PDB file of C-alpha atoms in Angstrom:
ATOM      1  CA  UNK A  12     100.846  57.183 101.612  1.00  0.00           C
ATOM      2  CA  UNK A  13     101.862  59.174 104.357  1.00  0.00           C
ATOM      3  CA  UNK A  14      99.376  62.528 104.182  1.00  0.00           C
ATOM      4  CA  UNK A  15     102.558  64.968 105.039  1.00  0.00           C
ATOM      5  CA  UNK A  16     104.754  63.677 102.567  1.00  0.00           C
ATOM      6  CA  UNK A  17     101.829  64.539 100.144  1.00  0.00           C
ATOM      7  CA  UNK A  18     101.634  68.096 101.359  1.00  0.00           C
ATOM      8  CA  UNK A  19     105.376  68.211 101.206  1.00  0.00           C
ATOM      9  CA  UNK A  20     105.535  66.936  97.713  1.00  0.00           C
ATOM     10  CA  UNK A  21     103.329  70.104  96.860  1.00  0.00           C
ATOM     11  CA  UNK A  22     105.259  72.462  98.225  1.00  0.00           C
ATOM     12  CA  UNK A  23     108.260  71.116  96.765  1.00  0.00           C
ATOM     13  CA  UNK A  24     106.898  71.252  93.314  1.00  0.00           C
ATOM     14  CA  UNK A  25     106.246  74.974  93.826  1.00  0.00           C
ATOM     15  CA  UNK A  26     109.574  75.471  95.071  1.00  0.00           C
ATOM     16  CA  UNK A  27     111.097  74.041  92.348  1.00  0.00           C
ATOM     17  CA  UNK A  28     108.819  75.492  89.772  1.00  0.00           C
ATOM     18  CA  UNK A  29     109.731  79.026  91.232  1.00  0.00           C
ATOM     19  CA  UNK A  30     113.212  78.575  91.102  1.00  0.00           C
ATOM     20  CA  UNK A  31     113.077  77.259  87.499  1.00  0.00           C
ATOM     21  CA  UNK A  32     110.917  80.432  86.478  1.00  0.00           C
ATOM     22  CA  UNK A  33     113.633  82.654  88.552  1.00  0.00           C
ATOM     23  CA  UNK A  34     116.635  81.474  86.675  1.00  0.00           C
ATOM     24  CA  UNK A  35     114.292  81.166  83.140  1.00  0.00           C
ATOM     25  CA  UNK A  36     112.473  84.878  83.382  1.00  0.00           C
ATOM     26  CA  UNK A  37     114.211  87.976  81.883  1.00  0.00           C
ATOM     27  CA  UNK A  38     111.795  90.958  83.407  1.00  0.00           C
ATOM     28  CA  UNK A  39     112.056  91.178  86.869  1.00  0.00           C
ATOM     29  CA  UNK A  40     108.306  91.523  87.094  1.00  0.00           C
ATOM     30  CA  UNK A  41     108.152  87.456  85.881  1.00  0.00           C
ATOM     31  CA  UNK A  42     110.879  86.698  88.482  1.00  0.00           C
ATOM     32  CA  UNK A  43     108.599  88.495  91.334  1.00  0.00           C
ATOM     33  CA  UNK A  44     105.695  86.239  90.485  1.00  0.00           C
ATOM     34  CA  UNK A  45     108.135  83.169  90.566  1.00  0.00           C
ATOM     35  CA  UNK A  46     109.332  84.457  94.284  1.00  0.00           C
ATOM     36  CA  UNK A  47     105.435  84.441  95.327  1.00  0.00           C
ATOM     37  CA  UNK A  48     105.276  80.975  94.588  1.00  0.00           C
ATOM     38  CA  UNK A  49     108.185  79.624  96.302  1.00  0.00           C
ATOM     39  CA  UNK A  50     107.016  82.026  99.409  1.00  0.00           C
ATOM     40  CA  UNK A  51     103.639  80.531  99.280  1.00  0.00           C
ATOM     41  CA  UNK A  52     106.037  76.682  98.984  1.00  0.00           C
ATOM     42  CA  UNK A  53     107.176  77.554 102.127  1.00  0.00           C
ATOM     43  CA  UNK A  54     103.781  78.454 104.052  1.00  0.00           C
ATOM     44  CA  UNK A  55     102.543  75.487 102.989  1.00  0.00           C
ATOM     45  CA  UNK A  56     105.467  72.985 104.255  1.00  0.00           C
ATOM     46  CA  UNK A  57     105.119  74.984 107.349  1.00  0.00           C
ATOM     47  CA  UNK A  58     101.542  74.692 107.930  1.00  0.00           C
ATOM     48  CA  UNK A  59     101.637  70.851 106.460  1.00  0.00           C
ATOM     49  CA  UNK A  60     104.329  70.442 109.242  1.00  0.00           C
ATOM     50  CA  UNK A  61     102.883  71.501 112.533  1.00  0.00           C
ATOM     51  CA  UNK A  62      98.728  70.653 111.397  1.00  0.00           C
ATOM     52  CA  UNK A  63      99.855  67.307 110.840  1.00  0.00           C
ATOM     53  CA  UNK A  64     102.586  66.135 113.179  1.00  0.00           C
ATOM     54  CA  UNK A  65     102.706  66.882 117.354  1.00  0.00           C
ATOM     55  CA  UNK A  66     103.995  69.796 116.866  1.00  0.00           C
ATOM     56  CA  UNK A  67     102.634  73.027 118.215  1.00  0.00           C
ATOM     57  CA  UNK A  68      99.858  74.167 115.924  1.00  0.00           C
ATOM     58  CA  UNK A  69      99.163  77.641 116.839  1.00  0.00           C
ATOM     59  CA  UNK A  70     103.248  78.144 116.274  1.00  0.00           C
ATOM     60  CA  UNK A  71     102.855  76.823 112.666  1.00  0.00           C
ATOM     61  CA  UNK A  72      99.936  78.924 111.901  1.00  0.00           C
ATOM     62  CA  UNK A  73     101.483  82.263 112.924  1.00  0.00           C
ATOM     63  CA  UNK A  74     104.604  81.195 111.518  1.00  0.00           C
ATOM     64  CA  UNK A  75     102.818  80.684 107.968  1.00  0.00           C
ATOM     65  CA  UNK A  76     101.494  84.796 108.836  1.00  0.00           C
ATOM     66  CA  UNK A  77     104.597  85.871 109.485  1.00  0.00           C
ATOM     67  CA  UNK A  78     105.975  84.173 105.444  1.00  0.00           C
ATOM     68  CA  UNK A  79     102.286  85.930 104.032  1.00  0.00           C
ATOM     69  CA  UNK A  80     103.450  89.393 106.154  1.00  0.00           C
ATOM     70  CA  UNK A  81     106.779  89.288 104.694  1.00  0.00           C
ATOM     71  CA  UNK A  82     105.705  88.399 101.025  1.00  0.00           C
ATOM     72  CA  UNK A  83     103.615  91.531 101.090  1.00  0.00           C
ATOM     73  CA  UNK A  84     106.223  93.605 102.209  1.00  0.00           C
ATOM     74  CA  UNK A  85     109.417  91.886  99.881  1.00  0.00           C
ATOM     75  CA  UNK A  86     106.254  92.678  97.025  1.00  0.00           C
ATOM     76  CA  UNK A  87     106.110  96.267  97.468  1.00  0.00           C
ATOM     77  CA  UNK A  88     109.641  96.844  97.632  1.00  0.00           C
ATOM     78  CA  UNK A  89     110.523  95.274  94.475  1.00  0.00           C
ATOM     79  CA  UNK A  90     107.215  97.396  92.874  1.00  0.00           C
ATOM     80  CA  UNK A  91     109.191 100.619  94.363  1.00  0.00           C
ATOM     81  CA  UNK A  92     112.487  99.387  92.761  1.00  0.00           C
ATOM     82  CA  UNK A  93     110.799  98.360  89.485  1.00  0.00           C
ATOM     83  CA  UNK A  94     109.419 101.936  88.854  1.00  0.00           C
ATOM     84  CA  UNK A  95     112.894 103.139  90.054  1.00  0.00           C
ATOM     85  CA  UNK A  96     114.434 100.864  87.359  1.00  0.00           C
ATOM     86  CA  UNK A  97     112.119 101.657  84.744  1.00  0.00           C
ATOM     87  CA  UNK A  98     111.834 105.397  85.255  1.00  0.00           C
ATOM     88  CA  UNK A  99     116.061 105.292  84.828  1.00  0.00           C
ATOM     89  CA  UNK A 100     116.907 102.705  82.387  1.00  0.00           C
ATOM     90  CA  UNK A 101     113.463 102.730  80.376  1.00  0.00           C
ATOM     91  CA  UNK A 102     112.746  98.903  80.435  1.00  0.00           C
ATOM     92  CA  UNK A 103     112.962  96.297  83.604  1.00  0.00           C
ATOM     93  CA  UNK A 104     114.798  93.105  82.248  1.00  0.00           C
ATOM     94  CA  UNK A 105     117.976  91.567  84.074  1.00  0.00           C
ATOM     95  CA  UNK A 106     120.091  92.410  80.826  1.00  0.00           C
ATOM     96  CA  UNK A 107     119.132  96.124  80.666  1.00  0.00           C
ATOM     97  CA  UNK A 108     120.548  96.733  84.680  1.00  0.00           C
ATOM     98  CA  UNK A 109     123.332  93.938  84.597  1.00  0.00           C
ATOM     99  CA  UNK A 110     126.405  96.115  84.072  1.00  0.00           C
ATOM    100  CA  UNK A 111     128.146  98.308  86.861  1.00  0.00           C
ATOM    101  CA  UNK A 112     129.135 101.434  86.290  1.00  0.00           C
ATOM    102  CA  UNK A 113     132.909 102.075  86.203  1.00  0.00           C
TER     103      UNK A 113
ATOM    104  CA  UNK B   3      83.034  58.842 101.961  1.00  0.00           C
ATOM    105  CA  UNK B   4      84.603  62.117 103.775  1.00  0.00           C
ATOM    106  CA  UNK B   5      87.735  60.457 103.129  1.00  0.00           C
ATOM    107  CA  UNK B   6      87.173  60.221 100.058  1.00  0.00           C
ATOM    108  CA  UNK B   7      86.038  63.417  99.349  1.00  0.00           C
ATOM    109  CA  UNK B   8      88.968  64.702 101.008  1.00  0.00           C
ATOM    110  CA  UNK B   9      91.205  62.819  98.621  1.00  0.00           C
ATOM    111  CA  UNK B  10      89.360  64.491  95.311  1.00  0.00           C
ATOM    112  CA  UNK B  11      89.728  67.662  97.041  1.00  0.00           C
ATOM    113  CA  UNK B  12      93.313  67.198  97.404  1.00  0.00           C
ATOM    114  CA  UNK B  13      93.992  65.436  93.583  1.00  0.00           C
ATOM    115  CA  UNK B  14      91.693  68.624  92.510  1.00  0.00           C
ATOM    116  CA  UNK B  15      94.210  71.389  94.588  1.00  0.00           C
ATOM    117  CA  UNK B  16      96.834  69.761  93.302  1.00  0.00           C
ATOM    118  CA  UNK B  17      95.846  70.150  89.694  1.00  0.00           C
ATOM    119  CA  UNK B  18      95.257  74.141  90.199  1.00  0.00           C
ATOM    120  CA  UNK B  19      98.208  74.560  91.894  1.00  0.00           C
ATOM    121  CA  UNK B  20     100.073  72.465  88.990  1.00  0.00           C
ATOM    122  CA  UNK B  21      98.246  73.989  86.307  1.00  0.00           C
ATOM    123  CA  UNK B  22      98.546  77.466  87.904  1.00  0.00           C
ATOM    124  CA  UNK B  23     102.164  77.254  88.708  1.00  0.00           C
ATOM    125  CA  UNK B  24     103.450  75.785  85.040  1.00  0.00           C
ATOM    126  CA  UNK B  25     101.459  78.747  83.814  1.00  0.00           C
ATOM    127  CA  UNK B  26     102.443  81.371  85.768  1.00  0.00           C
ATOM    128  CA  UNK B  27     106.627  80.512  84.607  1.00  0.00           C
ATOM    129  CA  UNK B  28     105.685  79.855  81.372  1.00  0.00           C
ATOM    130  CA  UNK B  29     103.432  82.353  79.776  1.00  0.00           C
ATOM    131  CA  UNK B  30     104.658  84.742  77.390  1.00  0.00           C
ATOM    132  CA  UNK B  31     102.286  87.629  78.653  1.00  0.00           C
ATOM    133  CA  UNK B  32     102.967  88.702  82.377  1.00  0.00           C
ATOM    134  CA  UNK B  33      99.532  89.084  82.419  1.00  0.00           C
ATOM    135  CA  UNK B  34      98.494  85.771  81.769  1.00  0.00           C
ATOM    136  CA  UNK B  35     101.449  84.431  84.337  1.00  0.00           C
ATOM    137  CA  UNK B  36      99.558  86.502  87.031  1.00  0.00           C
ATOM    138  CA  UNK B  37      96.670  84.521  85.981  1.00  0.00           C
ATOM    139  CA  UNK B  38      98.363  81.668  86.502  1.00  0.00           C
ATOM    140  CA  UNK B  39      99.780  82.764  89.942  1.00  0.00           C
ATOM    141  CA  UNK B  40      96.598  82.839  91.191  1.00  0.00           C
ATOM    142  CA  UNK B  41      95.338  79.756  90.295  1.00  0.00           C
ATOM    143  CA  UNK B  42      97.950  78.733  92.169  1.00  0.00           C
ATOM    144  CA  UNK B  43      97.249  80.846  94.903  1.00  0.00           C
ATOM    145  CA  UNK B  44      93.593  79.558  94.999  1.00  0.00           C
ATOM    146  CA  UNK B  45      94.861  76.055  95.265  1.00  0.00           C
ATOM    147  CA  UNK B  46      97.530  76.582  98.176  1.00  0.00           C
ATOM    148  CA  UNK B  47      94.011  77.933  99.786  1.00  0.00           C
ATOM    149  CA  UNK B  48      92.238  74.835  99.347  1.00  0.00           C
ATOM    150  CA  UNK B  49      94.934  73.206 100.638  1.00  0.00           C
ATOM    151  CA  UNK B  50      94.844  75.349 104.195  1.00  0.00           C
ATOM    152  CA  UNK B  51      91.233  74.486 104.027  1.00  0.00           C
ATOM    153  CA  UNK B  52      92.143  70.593 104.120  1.00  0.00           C
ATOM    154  CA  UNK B  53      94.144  71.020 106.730  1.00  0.00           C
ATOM    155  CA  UNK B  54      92.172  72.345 108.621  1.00  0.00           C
ATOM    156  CA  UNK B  55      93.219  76.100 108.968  1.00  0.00           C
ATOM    157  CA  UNK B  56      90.073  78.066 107.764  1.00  0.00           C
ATOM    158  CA  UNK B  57      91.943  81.241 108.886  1.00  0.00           C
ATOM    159  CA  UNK B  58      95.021  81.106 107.019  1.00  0.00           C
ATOM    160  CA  UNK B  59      92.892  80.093 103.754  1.00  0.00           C
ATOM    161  CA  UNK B  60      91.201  83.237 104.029  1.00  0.00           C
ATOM    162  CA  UNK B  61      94.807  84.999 105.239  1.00  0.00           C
ATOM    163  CA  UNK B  62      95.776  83.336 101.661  1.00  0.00           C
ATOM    164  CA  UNK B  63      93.219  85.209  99.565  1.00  0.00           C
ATOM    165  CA  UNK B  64      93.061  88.422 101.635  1.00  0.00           C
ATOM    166  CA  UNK B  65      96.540  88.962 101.369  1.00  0.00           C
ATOM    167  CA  UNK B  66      97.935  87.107  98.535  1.00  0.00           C
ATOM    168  CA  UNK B  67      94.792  87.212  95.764  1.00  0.00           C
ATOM    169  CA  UNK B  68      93.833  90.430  97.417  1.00  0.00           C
ATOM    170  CA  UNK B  69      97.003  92.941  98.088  1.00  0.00           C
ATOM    171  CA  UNK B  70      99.963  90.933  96.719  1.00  0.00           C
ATOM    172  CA  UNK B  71      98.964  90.170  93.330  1.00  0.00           C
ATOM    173  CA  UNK B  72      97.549  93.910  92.947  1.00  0.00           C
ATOM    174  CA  UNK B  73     100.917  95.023  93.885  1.00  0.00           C
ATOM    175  CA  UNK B  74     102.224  92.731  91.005  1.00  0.00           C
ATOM    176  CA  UNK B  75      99.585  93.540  88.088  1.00  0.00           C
ATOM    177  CA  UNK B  76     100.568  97.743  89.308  1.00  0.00           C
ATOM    178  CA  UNK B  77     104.123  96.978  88.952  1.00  0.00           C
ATOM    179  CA  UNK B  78     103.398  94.877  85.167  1.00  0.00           C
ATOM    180  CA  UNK B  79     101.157  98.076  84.138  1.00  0.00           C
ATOM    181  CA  UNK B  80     103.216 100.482  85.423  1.00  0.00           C
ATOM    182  CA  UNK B  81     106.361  99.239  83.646  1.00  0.00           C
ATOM    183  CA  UNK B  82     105.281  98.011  80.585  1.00  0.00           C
ATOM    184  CA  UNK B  83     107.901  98.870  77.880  1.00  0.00           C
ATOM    185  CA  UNK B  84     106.395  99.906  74.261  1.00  0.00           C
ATOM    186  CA  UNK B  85     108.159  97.420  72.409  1.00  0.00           C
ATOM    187  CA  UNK B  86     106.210  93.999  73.695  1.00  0.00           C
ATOM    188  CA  UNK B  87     107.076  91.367  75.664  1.00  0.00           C
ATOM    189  CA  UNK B  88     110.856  90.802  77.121  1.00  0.00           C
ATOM    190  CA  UNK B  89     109.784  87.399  77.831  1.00  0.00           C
ATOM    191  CA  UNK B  90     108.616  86.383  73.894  1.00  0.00           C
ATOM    192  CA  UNK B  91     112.007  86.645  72.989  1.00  0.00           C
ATOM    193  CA  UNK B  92     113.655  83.355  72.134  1.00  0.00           C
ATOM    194  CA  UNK B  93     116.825  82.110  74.352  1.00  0.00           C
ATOM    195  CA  UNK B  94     119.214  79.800  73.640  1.00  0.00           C
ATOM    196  CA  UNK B  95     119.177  76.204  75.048  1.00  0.00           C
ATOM    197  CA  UNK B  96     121.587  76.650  77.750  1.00  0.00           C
ATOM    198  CA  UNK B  97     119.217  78.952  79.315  1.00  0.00           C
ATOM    199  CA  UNK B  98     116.988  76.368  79.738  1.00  0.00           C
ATOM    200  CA  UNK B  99     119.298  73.451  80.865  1.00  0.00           C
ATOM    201  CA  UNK B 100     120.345  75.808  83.920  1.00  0.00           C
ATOM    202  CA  UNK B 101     117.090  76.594  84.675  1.00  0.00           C
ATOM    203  CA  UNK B 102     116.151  73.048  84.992  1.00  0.00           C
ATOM    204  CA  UNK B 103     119.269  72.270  86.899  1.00  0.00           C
ATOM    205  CA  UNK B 104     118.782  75.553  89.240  1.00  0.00           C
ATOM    206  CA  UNK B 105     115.113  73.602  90.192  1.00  0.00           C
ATOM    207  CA  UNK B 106     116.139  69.858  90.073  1.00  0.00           C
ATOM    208  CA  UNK B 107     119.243  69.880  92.185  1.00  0.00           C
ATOM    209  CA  UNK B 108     117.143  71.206  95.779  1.00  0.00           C
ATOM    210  CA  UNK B 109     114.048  69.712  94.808  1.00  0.00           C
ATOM    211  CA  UNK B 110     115.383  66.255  93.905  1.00  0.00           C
ATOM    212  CA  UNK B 111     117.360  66.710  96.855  1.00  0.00           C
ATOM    213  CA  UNK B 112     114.377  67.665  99.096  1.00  0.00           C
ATOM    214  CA  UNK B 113     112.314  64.950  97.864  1.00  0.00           C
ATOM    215  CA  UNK B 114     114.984  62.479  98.623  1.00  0.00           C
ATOM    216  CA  UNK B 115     114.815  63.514 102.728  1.00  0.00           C
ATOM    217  CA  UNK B 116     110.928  63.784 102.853  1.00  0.00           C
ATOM    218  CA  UNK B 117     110.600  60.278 101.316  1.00  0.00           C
ATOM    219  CA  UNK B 118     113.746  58.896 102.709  1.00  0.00           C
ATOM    220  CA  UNK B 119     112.961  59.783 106.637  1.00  0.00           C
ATOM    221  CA  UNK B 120     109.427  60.270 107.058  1.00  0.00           C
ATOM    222  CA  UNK B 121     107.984  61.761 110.113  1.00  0.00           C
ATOM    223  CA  UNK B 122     104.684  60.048 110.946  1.00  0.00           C
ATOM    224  CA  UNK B 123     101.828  61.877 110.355  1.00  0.00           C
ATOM    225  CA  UNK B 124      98.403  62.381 111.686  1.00  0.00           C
ATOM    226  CA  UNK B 125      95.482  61.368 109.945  1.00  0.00           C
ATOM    227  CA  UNK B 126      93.404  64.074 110.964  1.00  0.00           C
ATOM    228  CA  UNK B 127      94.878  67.525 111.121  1.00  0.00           C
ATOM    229  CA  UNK B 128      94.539  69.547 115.089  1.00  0.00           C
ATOM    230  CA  UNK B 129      91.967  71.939 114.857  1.00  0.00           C
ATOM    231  CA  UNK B 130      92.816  75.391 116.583  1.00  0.00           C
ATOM    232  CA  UNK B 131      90.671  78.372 117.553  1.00  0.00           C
ATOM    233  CA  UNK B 132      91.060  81.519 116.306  1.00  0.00           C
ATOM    234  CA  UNK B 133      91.544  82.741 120.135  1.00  0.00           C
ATOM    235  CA  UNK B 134      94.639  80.573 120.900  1.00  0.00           C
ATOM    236  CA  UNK B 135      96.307  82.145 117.699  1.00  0.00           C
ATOM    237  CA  UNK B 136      95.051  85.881 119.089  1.00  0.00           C
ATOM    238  CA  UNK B 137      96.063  84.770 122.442  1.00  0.00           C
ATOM    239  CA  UNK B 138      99.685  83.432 121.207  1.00  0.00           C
ATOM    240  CA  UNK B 139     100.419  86.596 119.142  1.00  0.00           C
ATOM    241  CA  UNK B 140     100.136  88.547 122.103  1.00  0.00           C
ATOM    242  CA  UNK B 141     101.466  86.610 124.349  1.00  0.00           C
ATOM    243  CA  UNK B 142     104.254  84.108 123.309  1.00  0.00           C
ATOM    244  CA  UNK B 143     105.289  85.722 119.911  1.00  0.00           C
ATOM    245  CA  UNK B 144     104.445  89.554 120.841  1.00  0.00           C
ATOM    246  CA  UNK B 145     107.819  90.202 119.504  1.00  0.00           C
ATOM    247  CA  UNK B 146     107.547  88.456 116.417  1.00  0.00           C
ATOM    248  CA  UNK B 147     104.527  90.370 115.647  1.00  0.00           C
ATOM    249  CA  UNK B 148     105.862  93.971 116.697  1.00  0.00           C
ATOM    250  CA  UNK B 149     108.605  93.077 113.938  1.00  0.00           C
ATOM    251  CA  UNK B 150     106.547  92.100 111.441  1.00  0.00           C
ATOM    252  CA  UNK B 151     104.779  95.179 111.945  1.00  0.00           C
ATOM    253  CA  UNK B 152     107.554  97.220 112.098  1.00  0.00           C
ATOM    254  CA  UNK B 153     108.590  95.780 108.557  1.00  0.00           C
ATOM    255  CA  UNK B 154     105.838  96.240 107.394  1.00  0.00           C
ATOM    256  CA  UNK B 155     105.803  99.787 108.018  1.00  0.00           C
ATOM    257  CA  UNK B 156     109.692 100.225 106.847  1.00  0.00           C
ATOM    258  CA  UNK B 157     108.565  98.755 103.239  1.00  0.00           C
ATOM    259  CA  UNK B 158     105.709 100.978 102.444  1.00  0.00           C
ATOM    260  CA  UNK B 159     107.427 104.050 103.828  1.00  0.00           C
ATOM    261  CA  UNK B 160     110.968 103.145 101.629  1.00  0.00           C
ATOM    262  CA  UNK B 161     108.410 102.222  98.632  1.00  0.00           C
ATOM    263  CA  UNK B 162     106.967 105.622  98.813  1.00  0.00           C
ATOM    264  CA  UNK B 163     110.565 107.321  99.539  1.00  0.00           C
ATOM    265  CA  UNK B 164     111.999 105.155  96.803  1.00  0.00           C
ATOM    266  CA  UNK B 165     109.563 105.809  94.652  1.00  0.00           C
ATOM    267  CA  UNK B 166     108.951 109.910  95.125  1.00  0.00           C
ATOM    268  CA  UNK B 167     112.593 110.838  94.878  1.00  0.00           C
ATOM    269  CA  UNK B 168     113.384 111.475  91.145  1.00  0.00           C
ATOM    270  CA  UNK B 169     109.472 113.427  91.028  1.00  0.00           C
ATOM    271  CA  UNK B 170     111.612 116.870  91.421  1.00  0.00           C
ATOM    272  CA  UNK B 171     113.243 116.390  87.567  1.00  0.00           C
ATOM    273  CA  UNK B 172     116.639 115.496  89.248  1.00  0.00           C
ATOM    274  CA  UNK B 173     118.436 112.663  87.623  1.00  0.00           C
TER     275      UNK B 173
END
């Protein structure tokens, strides 16, 4: 079998498996460890992608930086928010912060 | 035979990565799930080792294993509620029929392009230096990397902002 569509099948499964755990997790905290996988998904495909085709390698490679880069940073934003949430509303599930004010 | 032993590395990735993933959605304890996460994490390494990218395999565990998933275990201690685990509780079935439809639709849909038109592949991945990636971040994707940086910057400086504000006993 064709070696990208095996790399591509992996990422794939960890796409879907983080977007099943992101619609199946209550606590934001779960959800945040689903988005990690489906980031890390992504770096794969795009590292599969250029390593294994004619495309420009060195472009892949910084372009799978660039997803780790923004991971980190998407990761400590949410930690900021999630002691936000919790210091206000006590607990950090989606039910708990799902109502607007008004 | 190196082949071969690529192919058991790969079936052996995949089975972290599997194991690691259906763990890390499915535990009860958000502990264990950041277990799993890095399983996972240690197999989408082995994977950038296989493909020849030594550098982003140790980007992978630097970052990910190193900084991302001590961000995550901070924000599971530091908002642990006193009255267990959220994610124990039992939900009804619907909740897992649209979870399972949120992840087949794209991925079945996915799957259906990457095996319907595939692009031919290499055997053998290309093999870059670490100086043409140096040379190309500061080169041809200088601006890509100033952003990045600049991000970076903007989401530990609103983290600490975000996270300082209430110290003062205001609401």
């Amino acid at each position: 079998m064709n070696p990208l569509v095996l790399y591509q099948a992996v990422a794939i499964f960890l796409l879907c498996v983080g977007l099943y755990g992101l619609a199946y997790r209550k606590t934001f905290v779960g959800m945040l460890i689903c988005v990690e996988l489906m980031l890390n998904g992504a770096g794969l495909s795009i590292v599969a992608a250029a390593q294994l085709t004619a495309a420009d390698s060195a472009l892949g490679q910084l372009a799978a930086l660039l997803v780790m880069g923004l991971a980190a940073a998407e990761a400590t934003l949410v930690l900021a928010i999630l002691i936000v949430v919790a210091r206000r509303f006590g607990r950090t599930d989606q039910d708990t912060v799902a109502e607007l004010r008004g | 035979m190196m082949e071969n032993a690529a192919k058991a590395l790969f079936a052996f990735y995949c089975l972290a990565i599997a194991v690691g993933a259906i763990g890390a959605v499915r535990a009860e304890n958000l502990v264990r799930a950041l277990v799993g996460l890095i399983l996972a994490l240690f197999g989408v390494a082995g994977m950038y080792l296989l493909l020849d990218t030594p550098l982003l395999a140790l980007m992978q565990l630097l970052i990910y294993a190193g900084a991302v998933v001590v961000l995550v275990f901070f924000a599971i201690m530091l908002t642990r509620t006193s009255d267990g685990f959220d994610e124990a509780r039992p939900r009804p079935m619907r909740a897992y029929l649209f979870a399972l439809l949120a992840a087949a639709v794209p991925g079945l849909i996915l799957a259906w392009t990457v095996t319907r038109h595939p692009v031919p592949s290499e055997a053998k991945p290309a093999a870059v230096g670490v100086a043409l990636l140096g040379k190309g971040l500061l080169e041809n994707y200088v601006l890509a990397f100033e952003l990045i940086s600049v991000v970076l910057l903007v989401a530990m400086s609103g983290a600490v902002v975000l996270a300082f504000r209430h110290k003062g006993g205001g609401k």
